[in-house]
Tab-separated table of C-alpha atoms in Angstrom:
chain	number	residue	atom	x	y	z
Z	1	MET	CA	26.196	25.451	30.211
Z	2	SER	CA	28.393	21.997	28.204
Z	3	ILE	CA	28.817	21.652	24.759
Z	4	SER	CA	29.413	17.931	22.837
Z	5	ILE	CA	30.037	18.225	19.235
Z	6	LEU	CA	28.869	15.200	16.825
Z	7	TRP	CA	31.056	15.163	13.775
Z	8	PHE	CA	28.890	13.138	10.809
Z	9	ARG	CA	30.680	11.023	8.581
Z	10	ARG	CA	28.794	8.103	7.276
Z	11	ASP	CA	26.147	8.082	9.252
Z	12	LEU	CA	23.943	11.839	8.494
Z	13	ARG	CA	20.381	10.483	10.120
Z	14	LEU	CA	19.035	10.932	13.679
Z	15	SER	CA	17.453	7.637	14.171
Z	16	ASP	CA	19.816	5.067	15.773
Z	17	HIS	CA	22.319	6.787	15.720
Z	18	PRO	CA	24.644	5.253	19.106
Z	19	ALA	CA	26.783	7.836	18.267
Z	20	LEU	CA	24.750	11.106	18.328
Z	21	LEU	CA	23.433	9.781	21.850
Z	22	ALA	CA	26.055	10.012	23.238
Z	23	ALA	CA	26.768	13.433	22.590
Z	24	ILE	CA	23.422	14.274	24.362
Z	25	GLY	CA	24.240	12.207	27.528
Z	26	SER	CA	27.200	14.105	27.559
Z	27	SER	CA	25.966	17.649	27.907
Z	28	ASP	CA	23.955	20.560	27.980
Z	29	GLU	CA	24.144	21.398	23.396
Z	30	VAL	CA	25.170	18.985	21.033
Z	31	LEU	CA	26.574	21.071	17.975
Z	32	PRO	CA	26.175	19.071	14.484
Z	33	VAL	CA	28.806	19.356	12.229
Z	34	PHE	CA	30.154	17.712	8.761
Z	35	VAL	CA	33.669	18.630	7.764
Z	36	TRP	CA	34.495	18.751	3.952
Z	37	ASP	CA	37.708	17.099	3.645
Z	38	PRO	CA	39.326	17.447	0.447
Z	39	VAL	CA	41.137	14.398	0.129
Z	40	LEU	CA	37.786	12.860	-0.145
Z	41	ILE	CA	36.037	15.379	-2.558
Z	42	GLY	CA	38.744	15.475	-5.395
Z	43	ASP	CA	37.137	17.024	-8.516
Z	44	GLY	CA	34.283	16.613	-7.485
Z	45	GLY	CA	31.418	14.700	-9.709
Z	46	ALA	CA	27.963	12.672	-8.990
Z	47	ARG	CA	29.366	11.525	-5.098
Z	48	VAL	CA	29.554	15.772	-3.996
Z	49	GLN	CA	26.476	16.314	-5.353
Z	50	ARG	CA	24.903	13.298	-3.070
Z	51	LEU	CA	26.339	13.889	-0.501
Z	52	ALA	CA	25.591	17.910	-0.458
Z	53	ALA	CA	21.779	16.792	-1.385
Z	54	SER	CA	22.044	14.587	1.836
Z	55	LEU	CA	24.181	17.218	3.926
Z	56	ALA	CA	21.275	20.309	3.074
Z	57	ALA	CA	18.358	17.287	4.085
Z	58	LEU	CA	20.781	17.156	7.665
Z	59	SER	CA	20.918	20.198	7.878
Z	60	ALA	CA	17.042	20.991	7.705
Z	61	ASP	CA	16.269	18.071	10.075
Z	62	THR	CA	19.076	19.604	12.751
Z	63	GLY	CA	16.764	22.758	12.388
Z	64	GLY	CA	19.530	24.421	10.327
Z	65	ALA	CA	22.129	23.898	13.301
Z	66	LEU	CA	24.176	21.704	11.052
Z	67	VAL	CA	28.029	24.627	10.796
Z	68	VAL	CA	29.764	23.366	7.590
Z	69	ARG	CA	33.165	24.070	7.235
Z	70	THR	CA	36.123	22.704	5.066
Z	71	GLY	CA	39.242	21.457	5.212
Z	72	ASP	CA	41.837	19.204	7.133
Z	73	PRO	CA	39.794	17.578	9.746
Z	74	ALA	CA	42.344	17.622	12.467
Z	75	GLU	CA	42.327	21.006	12.187
Z	76	VAL	CA	38.896	22.410	11.343
Z	77	ILE	CA	37.629	19.677	14.577
Z	78	ALA	CA	40.377	21.538	16.856
Z	79	ASP	CA	39.286	25.354	15.659
Z	80	LEU	CA	35.716	24.286	16.393
Z	81	ALA	CA	36.409	22.464	19.180
Z	82	ALA	CA	37.713	25.211	20.842
Z	83	GLU	CA	35.408	27.665	19.552
Z	84	ALA	CA	32.287	26.097	21.655
Z	85	ASP	CA	34.454	25.188	24.516
Z	86	ALA	CA	33.553	21.477	23.354
Z	87	ARG	CA	35.174	19.008	25.658
Z	88	GLU	CA	34.322	15.494	23.409
Z	89	ILE	CA	34.057	15.382	19.763
Z	90	HIS	CA	31.556	12.716	19.113
Z	91	VAL	CA	31.925	10.358	16.121
Z	92	THR	CA	31.023	6.689	14.731
Z	93	ARG	CA	33.547	4.369	14.703
Z	94	GLU	CA	35.092	4.415	11.292
Z	95	SER	CA	36.457	1.474	9.589
Z	96	THR	CA	38.216	2.303	7.018
Z	97	PRO	CA	42.384	2.451	6.052
Z	98	TYR	CA	42.191	6.936	5.208
Z	99	GLY	CA	39.678	7.125	8.203
Z	100	ARG	CA	41.190	5.186	10.675
Z	101	ARG	CA	44.200	6.899	9.554
Z	102	ARG	CA	42.618	10.118	10.015
Z	103	ASP	CA	40.661	9.891	13.568
Z	104	GLN	CA	44.213	9.113	14.767
Z	105	ARG	CA	45.173	12.238	13.223
Z	106	VAL	CA	42.185	14.546	14.482
Z	107	ARG	CA	42.679	12.117	18.537
Z	108	ALA	CA	46.498	13.467	18.548
Z	109	ARG	CA	45.422	16.678	17.028
Z	110	LEU	CA	42.857	17.026	20.533
Z	111	GLU	CA	44.821	15.113	23.123
Z	112	ARG	CA	46.760	18.253	22.567
Z	113	ASP	CA	43.932	20.796	24.154
Z	114	GLY	CA	43.146	18.417	26.458
Z	115	ARG	CA	39.780	17.058	24.300
Z	116	GLU	CA	38.630	14.022	23.767
Z	117	LEU	CA	36.722	12.176	20.366
Z	118	VAL	CA	34.820	9.679	21.868
Z	119	GLU	CA	34.082	6.383	18.955
Z	120	THR	CA	30.604	4.545	19.416
Z	121	GLY	CA	28.814	2.662	17.328
Z	122	SER	CA	29.397	1.720	13.647
Z	123	PRO	CA	28.243	1.971	9.772
Z	124	TYR	CA	27.312	-2.104	10.194
Z	125	ALA	CA	25.329	-3.866	12.080
Z	126	VAL	CA	28.653	-5.986	13.457
Z	127	GLY	CA	31.290	-3.823	13.594
Z	128	PRO	CA	34.209	-4.829	11.576
Z	129	GLY	CA	36.879	-6.270	13.043
Z	130	ARG	CA	34.220	-8.624	15.667
Z	131	VAL	CA	33.486	-12.123	13.591
Z	132	ARG	CA	36.229	-14.880	14.271
Z	133	ASN	CA	36.275	-17.871	14.242
Z	134	ARG	CA	37.468	-20.265	17.086
Z	135	THR	CA	40.472	-19.640	16.909
Z	136	GLY	CA	40.765	-15.602	17.159
Z	137	GLU	CA	41.446	-15.054	13.242
Z	138	PRO	CA	39.179	-13.729	11.164
Z	139	TYR	CA	37.397	-15.247	7.859
Z	140	LYS	CA	39.210	-15.129	4.075
Z	141	VAL	CA	35.904	-16.386	2.626
Z	142	PHE	CA	32.099	-15.631	2.587
Z	143	THR	CA	29.457	-18.255	3.477
Z	144	PRO	CA	31.423	-19.301	6.628
Z	145	PHE	CA	31.362	-15.758	7.345
Z	146	SER	CA	28.081	-14.940	7.514
Z	147	ARG	CA	27.431	-17.886	9.695
Z	148	ALA	CA	29.628	-16.158	12.102
Z	149	TRP	CA	27.715	-12.911	11.843
Z	150	HIS	CA	24.625	-14.461	11.864
Z	151	GLU	CA	25.195	-16.635	14.838
Z	152	HIS	CA	26.944	-12.920	17.094
Z	153	GLY	CA	23.778	-10.995	16.153
Z	154	TRP	CA	23.407	-7.121	16.485
Z	155	PRO	CA	21.018	-4.958	18.467
Z	156	ARG	CA	18.269	-3.610	17.961
Z	157	PRO	CA	18.256	-0.200	16.613
Z	158	GLY	CA	18.480	2.928	18.858
Z	159	GLU	CA	15.555	5.080	19.604
Z	160	ARG	CA	15.546	8.272	17.467
Z	161	PRO	CA	15.790	11.405	20.168
Z	162	GLY	CA	12.811	12.970	20.934
Z	163	GLU	CA	13.823	16.937	21.529
Z	164	ILE	CA	17.292	17.505	20.706
Z	165	ALA	CA	19.013	20.733	22.512
Z	166	TRP	CA	21.223	21.681	18.529
Z	167	ALA	CA	23.612	24.216	19.725
Z	168	THR	CA	22.791	27.348	17.963
Z	169	GLY	CA	24.482	30.404	16.965
Z	170	HIS	CA	28.262	29.613	15.375
Z	171	HIS	CA	29.361	29.683	11.345
Z	172	SER	CA	27.451	27.798	8.945
Z	173	ALA	CA	28.714	27.283	5.909
Z	174	ASP	CA	26.291	26.180	2.959
Z	175	PRO	CA	26.118	21.988	2.929
Z	176	ALA	CA	26.552	22.453	-0.900
Z	177	GLY	CA	30.146	22.313	-0.129
Z	178	PRO	CA	33.492	24.400	-1.149
Z	179	GLY	CA	32.888	26.364	-4.143
Z	180	SER	CA	30.033	24.733	-4.993
Z	181	ARG	CA	28.924	26.287	-8.577
Z	182	SER	CA	32.856	24.802	-9.262
Z	183	THR	CA	31.267	21.395	-8.600
Z	184	ALA	CA	28.480	21.671	-9.949
Z	185	GLY	CA	29.834	22.527	-12.962
Z	186	ARG	CA	32.185	19.634	-12.792
Z	187	GLY	CA	29.454	17.230	-12.603
Z	188	ALA	CA	28.090	17.826	-15.393
Z	189	ALA	CA	30.678	17.343	-17.600
Z	190	ARG	CA	30.184	14.166	-16.432
Z	191	GLY	CA	26.791	14.318	-17.623
Z	192	ALA	CA	23.518	14.841	-16.298
Z	193	VAL	CA	23.154	12.217	-13.213
Z	194	LYS	CA	19.783	10.834	-12.909
Z	195	ALA	CA	18.110	12.915	-9.418
Z	196	VAL	CA	17.960	11.098	-5.938
Z	197	GLU	CA	16.031	11.742	-3.044
Z	198	ALA	CA	18.281	12.365	-0.351
Z	199	GLY	CA	18.195	11.963	3.123
Z	200	GLU	CA	17.315	9.873	6.154
Z	201	ARG	CA	12.959	10.366	5.407
Z	202	ALA	CA	14.152	9.854	1.489
Z	203	ALA	CA	16.213	6.281	2.875
Z	204	LEU	CA	12.988	5.158	4.730
Z	205	ALA	CA	10.597	5.816	2.222
Z	206	ARG	CA	13.028	4.051	-0.454
Z	207	TRP	CA	12.916	0.850	1.897
Z	208	ARG	CA	10.056	0.402	3.149
Z	209	ALA	CA	8.992	1.387	-0.316
Z	210	PHE	CA	11.048	-2.267	-0.897
Z	211	LEU	CA	9.566	-4.098	1.485
Z	212	ASP	CA	6.104	-3.694	0.996
Z	213	GLU	CA	6.122	-3.629	-2.999
Z	214	ASP	CA	9.147	-5.685	-4.356
Z	215	LEU	CA	10.830	-7.988	-1.539
Z	216	ASP	CA	8.173	-10.895	-2.739
Z	217	GLY	CA	10.616	-10.651	-5.640
Z	218	TYR	CA	13.641	-9.806	-4.826
Z	219	ALA	CA	14.749	-13.840	-5.132
Z	220	GLU	CA	13.318	-14.581	-8.574
Z	221	GLN	CA	14.287	-10.338	-10.124
Z	222	ARG	CA	17.006	-9.062	-8.327
Z	223	ASP	CA	19.899	-9.536	-11.291
Z	224	ARG	CA	17.014	-8.562	-14.161
Z	225	PRO	CA	18.436	-5.045	-14.816
Z	226	ASP	CA	15.659	-4.987	-16.999
Z	227	LEU	CA	13.243	-4.755	-14.338
Z	228	ASP	CA	14.552	-2.612	-11.896
Z	229	THR	CA	12.952	-4.258	-8.617
Z	230	THR	CA	16.397	-4.370	-6.671
Z	231	SER	CA	16.074	-1.926	-2.865
Z	232	ARG	CA	18.879	0.923	-4.697
Z	233	LEU	CA	19.419	0.983	-0.834
Z	234	SER	CA	23.305	1.733	-1.205
Z	235	VAL	CA	23.327	4.551	-1.720
Z	236	HIS	CA	21.596	5.724	1.877
Z	237	LEU	CA	23.527	3.250	3.493
Z	238	LYS	CA	27.075	4.802	2.296
Z	239	TYR	CA	26.058	8.160	3.794
Z	240	GLY	CA	24.069	6.614	6.696
Z	241	GLU	CA	20.499	7.660	6.103
Z	242	ILE	CA	19.773	4.544	7.187
Z	243	HIS	CA	21.850	1.890	9.718
Z	244	PRO	CA	22.099	-1.500	8.796
Z	245	ARG	CA	20.405	-2.370	12.217
Z	246	THR	CA	16.968	-0.544	11.285
Z	247	ILE	CA	16.843	-2.698	7.998
Z	248	LEU	CA	17.400	-6.471	9.744
Z	249	ALA	CA	15.060	-5.380	12.624
Z	250	GLU	CA	11.921	-3.936	10.096
Z	251	LEU	CA	12.419	-7.686	7.729
Z	252	ALA	CA	12.530	-9.412	10.737
Z	253	GLU	CA	8.568	-8.521	11.526
Z	254	HIS	CA	7.458	-7.920	7.820
Z	255	PRO	CA	5.658	-10.821	6.705
Z	256	ALA	CA	7.740	-12.161	4.502
Z	257	ALA	CA	11.175	-12.219	6.939
Z	258	GLY	CA	11.344	-15.718	6.529
Z	259	GLY	CA	11.194	-17.037	2.651
Z	260	GLU	CA	13.742	-17.126	0.479
Z	261	SER	CA	14.256	-12.830	-1.002
Z	262	ALA	CA	14.235	-11.892	2.330
Z	263	ARG	CA	16.586	-14.068	2.840
Z	264	ARG	CA	18.334	-13.223	-0.103
Z	265	PHE	CA	17.968	-9.474	0.572
Z	266	VAL	CA	20.158	-10.265	4.381
Z	267	THR	CA	23.199	-12.097	2.075
Z	268	GLU	CA	23.314	-8.864	0.122
Z	269	LEU	CA	23.328	-6.957	3.830
Z	270	ALA	CA	26.215	-9.704	5.044
Z	271	TRP	CA	27.899	-9.708	1.704
Z	272	ARG	CA	28.314	-5.296	3.019
Z	273	GLU	CA	29.992	-6.095	6.240
Z	274	PHE	CA	32.090	-9.192	5.185
Z	275	TYR	CA	33.806	-6.849	2.538
Z	276	ALA	CA	34.281	-4.195	5.597
Z	277	ASP	CA	35.789	-6.731	7.628
Z	278	ILE	CA	37.479	-7.941	5.160
Z	279	LEU	CA	39.573	-4.038	4.723
Z	280	TRP	CA	39.370	-3.695	8.796
Z	281	HIS	CA	41.781	-7.328	9.009
Z	282	TRP	CA	43.545	-6.471	5.451
Z	283	PRO	CA	43.751	-2.477	4.677
Z	284	ARG	CA	46.419	-3.226	2.214
Z	285	SER	CA	43.885	-5.519	0.114
Z	286	ALA	CA	41.890	-1.335	-0.526
Z	287	TRP	CA	44.182	-1.524	-3.697
Z	288	ARG	CA	46.448	-4.048	-4.228
Z	289	ASP	CA	45.066	-8.163	-4.438
Z	290	LEU	CA	44.294	-9.917	-0.632
Z	291	ARG	CA	46.015	-12.690	-2.437
Z	292	ASP	CA	49.238	-13.954	-3.681
Z	293	ALA	CA	48.013	-16.521	-5.896
Z	294	LEU	CA	47.880	-14.142	-8.629
Z	295	ALA	CA	51.091	-11.774	-8.592
Z	296	GLY	CA	52.709	-13.113	-11.715
Z	297	MET	CA	49.440	-12.102	-13.626
Z	298	ALA	CA	50.547	-10.767	-16.711
Z	299	TYR	CA	48.421	-7.730	-17.118
Z	300	ASP	CA	47.768	-5.310	-20.739
Z	301	GLU	CA	48.945	-1.138	-20.361
Z	302	GLY	CA	50.465	1.009	-22.285
Z	303	PRO	CA	48.790	3.012	-25.702
Z	304	GLU	CA	46.557	0.563	-27.244
Z	305	ALA	CA	45.714	-1.108	-24.049
Z	306	GLY	CA	45.056	2.254	-22.928
Z	307	GLU	CA	42.454	3.240	-25.669
Z	308	LEU	CA	40.643	-0.614	-25.037
Z	309	VAL	CA	39.602	0.932	-21.799
Z	310	GLU	CA	38.882	4.423	-22.634
Z	311	ALA	CA	36.634	2.961	-24.410
Z	312	TRP	CA	35.023	0.854	-22.290
Z	313	LYS	CA	34.850	3.639	-19.790
Z	314	GLN	CA	32.544	5.360	-23.020
Z	315	GLY	CA	30.912	2.611	-23.487
Z	316	LEU	CA	31.808	1.929	-26.775
Z	317	THR	CA	33.159	-1.758	-26.460
Z	318	GLY	CA	30.550	-2.812	-29.329
Z	319	TYR	CA	29.216	-5.183	-26.497
Z	320	PRO	CA	25.091	-4.402	-25.928
Z	321	VAL	CA	24.720	-5.516	-22.467
Z	322	VAL	CA	28.118	-3.076	-21.525
Z	323	ASP	CA	27.999	-0.606	-22.739
Z	324	ALA	CA	24.733	-0.531	-21.084
Z	325	GLY	CA	26.198	-0.757	-17.805
Z	326	MET	CA	29.397	1.836	-18.694
Z	327	ARG	CA	26.946	4.469	-20.173
Z	328	GLN	CA	23.927	4.368	-16.525
Z	329	LEU	CA	27.084	4.595	-15.099
Z	330	LEU	CA	28.006	7.954	-16.763
Z	331	ALA	CA	24.110	9.249	-17.197
Z	332	GLU	CA	22.704	8.283	-13.254
Z	333	GLY	CA	26.160	7.631	-10.876
Z	334	TRP	CA	25.099	3.465	-9.844
Z	335	MET	CA	24.259	0.597	-12.610
Z	336	HIS	CA	23.053	-3.110	-11.414
Z	337	ASN	CA	24.492	-4.697	-9.643
Z	338	ARG	CA	24.838	-7.985	-12.380
Z	339	VAL	CA	26.373	-5.039	-14.346
Z	340	ARG	CA	28.712	-4.173	-12.504
Z	341	MET	CA	29.146	-7.962	-12.988
Z	342	ILE	CA	29.371	-8.408	-16.485
Z	343	THR	CA	31.686	-4.619	-16.604
Z	344	ALA	CA	34.268	-5.877	-14.061
Z	345	SER	CA	34.838	-9.313	-15.669
Z	346	PHE	CA	35.086	-7.044	-19.615
Z	347	LEU	CA	38.095	-5.192	-17.957
Z	348	VAL	CA	39.468	-7.298	-16.317
Z	349	LYS	CA	39.297	-10.769	-18.452
Z	350	ASP	CA	38.735	-9.831	-21.835
Z	351	LEU	CA	40.996	-6.407	-21.972
Z	352	HIS	CA	43.500	-8.807	-19.951
Z	353	VAL	CA	44.034	-4.897	-17.486
Z	354	TRP	CA	44.524	-4.987	-13.346
Z	355	TRP	CA	40.849	-4.412	-11.489
Z	356	PRO	CA	42.273	-1.280	-9.986
Z	357	VAL	CA	42.294	0.712	-12.820
Z	358	GLY	CA	38.419	-0.264	-13.477
Z	359	ALA	CA	38.195	0.096	-9.020
Z	360	ARG	CA	39.012	4.008	-9.440
Z	361	HIS	CA	36.102	4.789	-12.798
Z	362	PHE	CA	34.014	3.311	-10.700
Z	363	LEU	CA	34.517	4.687	-7.774
Z	364	ASP	CA	35.330	8.674	-9.702
Z	365	HIS	CA	31.563	8.007	-10.649
Z	366	LEU	CA	29.454	6.409	-8.448
Z	367	ILE	CA	26.963	7.930	-6.035
Z	368	ASP	CA	27.028	4.300	-4.209
Z	369	GLY	CA	30.986	4.028	-4.297
Z	370	ASP	CA	32.200	2.531	-1.060
Z	371	ILE	CA	35.931	1.223	-1.523
Z	372	ALA	CA	35.100	-2.185	0.602
Z	373	SER	CA	32.145	-3.761	-1.602
Z	374	ASN	CA	33.120	-1.531	-5.025
Z	375	ASN	CA	36.804	-2.647	-4.126
Z	376	HIS	CA	36.625	-6.812	-3.084
Z	377	GLY	CA	34.440	-6.525	-5.709
Z	378	TRP	CA	36.471	-6.045	-8.045
Z	379	GLN	CA	39.042	-8.493	-6.951
Z	380	TRP	CA	36.197	-11.390	-6.619
Z	381	VAL	CA	35.957	-10.796	-10.948
Z	382	ALA	CA	39.716	-10.431	-11.367
Z	383	GLY	CA	39.727	-13.405	-9.144
Z	384	THR	CA	42.870	-12.056	-6.185
Z	385	GLY	CA	39.767	-11.084	-2.990
Z	386	THR	CA	38.108	-14.080	-0.714
Z	387	ASP	CA	36.896	-16.178	-3.019
Z	388	ALA	CA	38.758	-20.040	-3.141
Z	389	SER	CA	39.520	-20.381	-7.077
Z	390	PRO	CA	37.803	-17.636	-8.678
Z	391	TRP	CA	39.749	-17.886	-11.685
Z	392	PHE	CA	38.631	-19.483	-14.073
Z	393	ARG	CA	35.066	-17.289	-14.041
Z	394	VAL	CA	35.466	-15.925	-17.620
Z	395	PHE	CA	31.178	-13.331	-17.640
Z	396	ASN	CA	30.429	-14.210	-21.592
Z	397	PRO	CA	28.978	-10.946	-22.488
Z	398	VAL	CA	26.213	-11.938	-24.811
Z	399	THR	CA	25.352	-14.782	-23.069
Z	400	GLN	CA	24.641	-12.406	-19.981
Z	401	GLY	CA	22.520	-10.065	-21.847
Z	402	LEU	CA	20.692	-12.287	-23.249
Z	403	ARG	CA	20.402	-14.231	-19.937
Z	404	PHE	CA	19.015	-11.533	-17.301
Z	405	ASP	CA	18.114	-9.037	-20.086
Z	406	PRO	CA	16.152	-11.506	-22.105
Z	407	ALA	CA	14.220	-9.598	-23.696
Z	408	GLY	CA	16.504	-5.789	-24.668
Z	409	GLU	CA	14.894	-3.619	-22.772
Z	410	TYR	CA	18.202	-2.757	-20.488
Z	411	VAL	CA	20.219	-2.781	-23.547
Z	412	ARG	CA	17.788	-0.469	-25.063
Z	413	ARG	CA	16.951	2.327	-22.539
Z	414	TRP	CA	20.667	2.632	-22.627
Z	415	VAL	CA	22.102	2.621	-26.257
Z	416	PRO	CA	20.202	4.077	-28.224
Z	417	GLU	CA	21.459	2.949	-31.333
Z	418	LEU	CA	20.051	0.176	-30.365
Z	419	ALA	CA	17.370	1.224	-30.446
Z	420	HIS	CA	15.824	-0.524	-33.811
Z	421	LEU	CA	16.107	-3.862	-32.928
Z	422	PRO	CA	13.754	-5.386	-31.170
Z	423	GLY	CA	13.999	-7.807	-28.535
Z	424	ALA	CA	17.264	-10.297	-27.516
Z	425	ALA	CA	18.400	-9.189	-30.836
Z	426	ALA	CA	19.866	-6.274	-29.781
Z	427	HIS	CA	22.380	-7.817	-27.846
Z	428	GLU	CA	23.240	-9.257	-30.761
Z	429	PRO	CA	23.436	-6.289	-33.980
Z	430	TRP	CA	25.745	-8.094	-35.733
Z	431	ARG	CA	23.624	-11.143	-36.828
Z	432	SER	CA	21.026	-8.506	-37.787
Z	433	PRO	CA	21.314	-6.823	-41.641
Z	434	ASP	CA	21.074	-2.615	-40.234
Z	435	GLY	CA	22.351	-3.707	-36.401
Z	436	TYR	CA	25.417	-0.535	-36.996
Z	437	ARG	CA	23.113	1.272	-39.080
Z	438	ASN	CA	22.545	4.277	-36.330
Z	439	GLY	CA	26.542	4.136	-35.424
Z	440	TYR	CA	26.630	1.568	-33.058
Z	441	PRO	CA	30.751	0.020	-32.804
Z	442	GLU	CA	31.510	-2.758	-33.978
Z	443	ARG	CA	33.295	-5.417	-31.215
Z	444	ILE	CA	36.547	-4.177	-30.185
Z	445	VAL	CA	37.738	-7.628	-29.126
Z	446	ASP	CA	36.831	-11.136	-29.701
Z	447	HIS	CA	35.561	-12.602	-26.731
Z	448	ALA	CA	35.784	-15.689	-27.912
Z	449	GLU	CA	39.561	-15.589	-27.901
Z	450	GLU	CA	40.004	-13.159	-25.379
Z	451	ARG	CA	38.349	-15.170	-23.132
Z	452	LEU	CA	41.825	-17.843	-24.301
Z	453	GLU	CA	44.063	-16.129	-23.215
Z	454	ALA	CA	42.558	-15.063	-20.206
Z	455	LEU	CA	42.926	-18.094	-19.409
Z	456	ARG	CA	45.986	-18.720	-20.243
Z	457	ARG	CA	47.416	-16.252	-17.820
Z	458	TYR	CA	46.114	-16.836	-16.005
Z	459	ASP	CA	47.357	-20.661	-15.674
Z	460	VAL	CA	50.756	-19.320	-16.216
Z	461	ALA	CA	50.001	-17.176	-13.006
Z	462	ARG	CA	49.212	-20.908	-11.182
Z	463	GLY	CA	52.002	-22.083	-12.616
Z	464	SER	CA	54.811	-20.032	-11.637
Z	465	GLU	CA	53.170	-19.516	-8.102
Z	466	ASN	CA	53.344	-23.538	-7.152
C-alpha cells in the first residue's frame, strides 16, 4: 500500500486544497504532517497560540491523523518520509523568501533518498510571478497590476474530497507545539490575547457571516475602527484556513457582487496578491527599501529615539488614536487596517524611525502577521515602496481620529484613562480641563513640528538622489 505525505504549512484546511488532491491521486493513503519550525516559532506569543488553535482544528478534521513534529523541516520531513516509506511529499508552493529557501533545502535532502517534493497550488488566487505586463516584466504599481490580475483570472475552487484515506499508526504530537506550557506563558506575559475561533469551519462561518451581515456597508464603513465591520478574514487567510479562490467564487455569486462594496473588498484581496507578487520578484524588499529614491533619508537612532519607540509600542504617545491602536495590538494581536496606517505613519514620520523597526514589532504581535502585506504596507506609509510619489503623505493622528472614530468610541474602548471624555473630546484631551485627570500621558512630540521635519528630511533625501 503506497503512502504520500501532505506537509501542511499556510494551507490548514481540507477544502479547495490542490496539494491535498494531488496527494490523494498519487497514493493509497495520505499522511498529514505539520512541522514546528524553530526559525518561525520565535519566542512564542500570540502568533504561536493562534497557530496552535488552528492545528488543533485541523487535527480534529483529520480524525486525529495529523502528525505534528518539531525541528529542522529538512530533517523532520526526510525522517518521516523514510519512516512511512513515502516516495512523494506534497506541499503548496511557497512564495516568501524564507519559505523558498527552506523548500530548496528540503527538496535537496529528499532527493538524496530518492524521494520527491511535489508543489501544487499556492496560497493566492493567482500564484505570485504569474501576472506580468506585455513585455514580460513584473508590476511595481498596484493599479495596472490589479487590472492585469482581474484579466488573468483564477480557477474555480477545488472540491473538498469525500472519504480521505488518512495514514494512521504514526506517532503524533501535541498540536500546541514545542514547550507548549512555556509558549503559553510567554504569550500571556505579552497580554491576554483575545481568543479567536480557528480552523476551516470557523473561517467559512466568519466569511459567510460577513457576506450576509456586513458586506453591504463595507465601502462606507471599512475605515471605521469604532464600528468593527471589517471581515476579520486576514488571520484565516494567513493560515490558509480559507482560500481566496473560495471567497472570490462565493462573492461572485452573491446578489451584491456588482456593487461598490463588493468591488472594494475584491480590491483589498488584490492588494494582498500584489504584495505577495512584489516579494516574489524582489525578495530583498522584505526588510529593505523596495525603491532607492529615499536611500539618503536620515532616521533617528540612539537612546532618546529608543525611549520614544518604546512609548509608541506601549501605547503611551499622548495621541489617543495611536495609543488605542497600539494597545489593541498588544491585547488582541490584531489592529484595524486604518489604524495600522495611522500608527505606522506616526512612527516613521513623527518619530523619524526607519520602517523595519515598526514592521518587526507588528510581526511579533499580529496573529495575522504576513510578511508580504505587513512589510510592504509599512513601505507604502514610509514612501519607499510601490507608490509613485507618497513621500508627502503624513497622517495627522488627531484629524484621522476625528474622521474615522467621530464619537471617540474606539479610543475609549482601548484607552480607559480617557473614558470620562464624551464624544470627540476623547481625541483631544489637552482641550479639556480634566483631560489628564486619570493619568493619560501628554504628547511626546508636537505633530505639526515633526510633520515639517519629516518633509524637510524627505526633500533632502530626494535632492541627494537627483
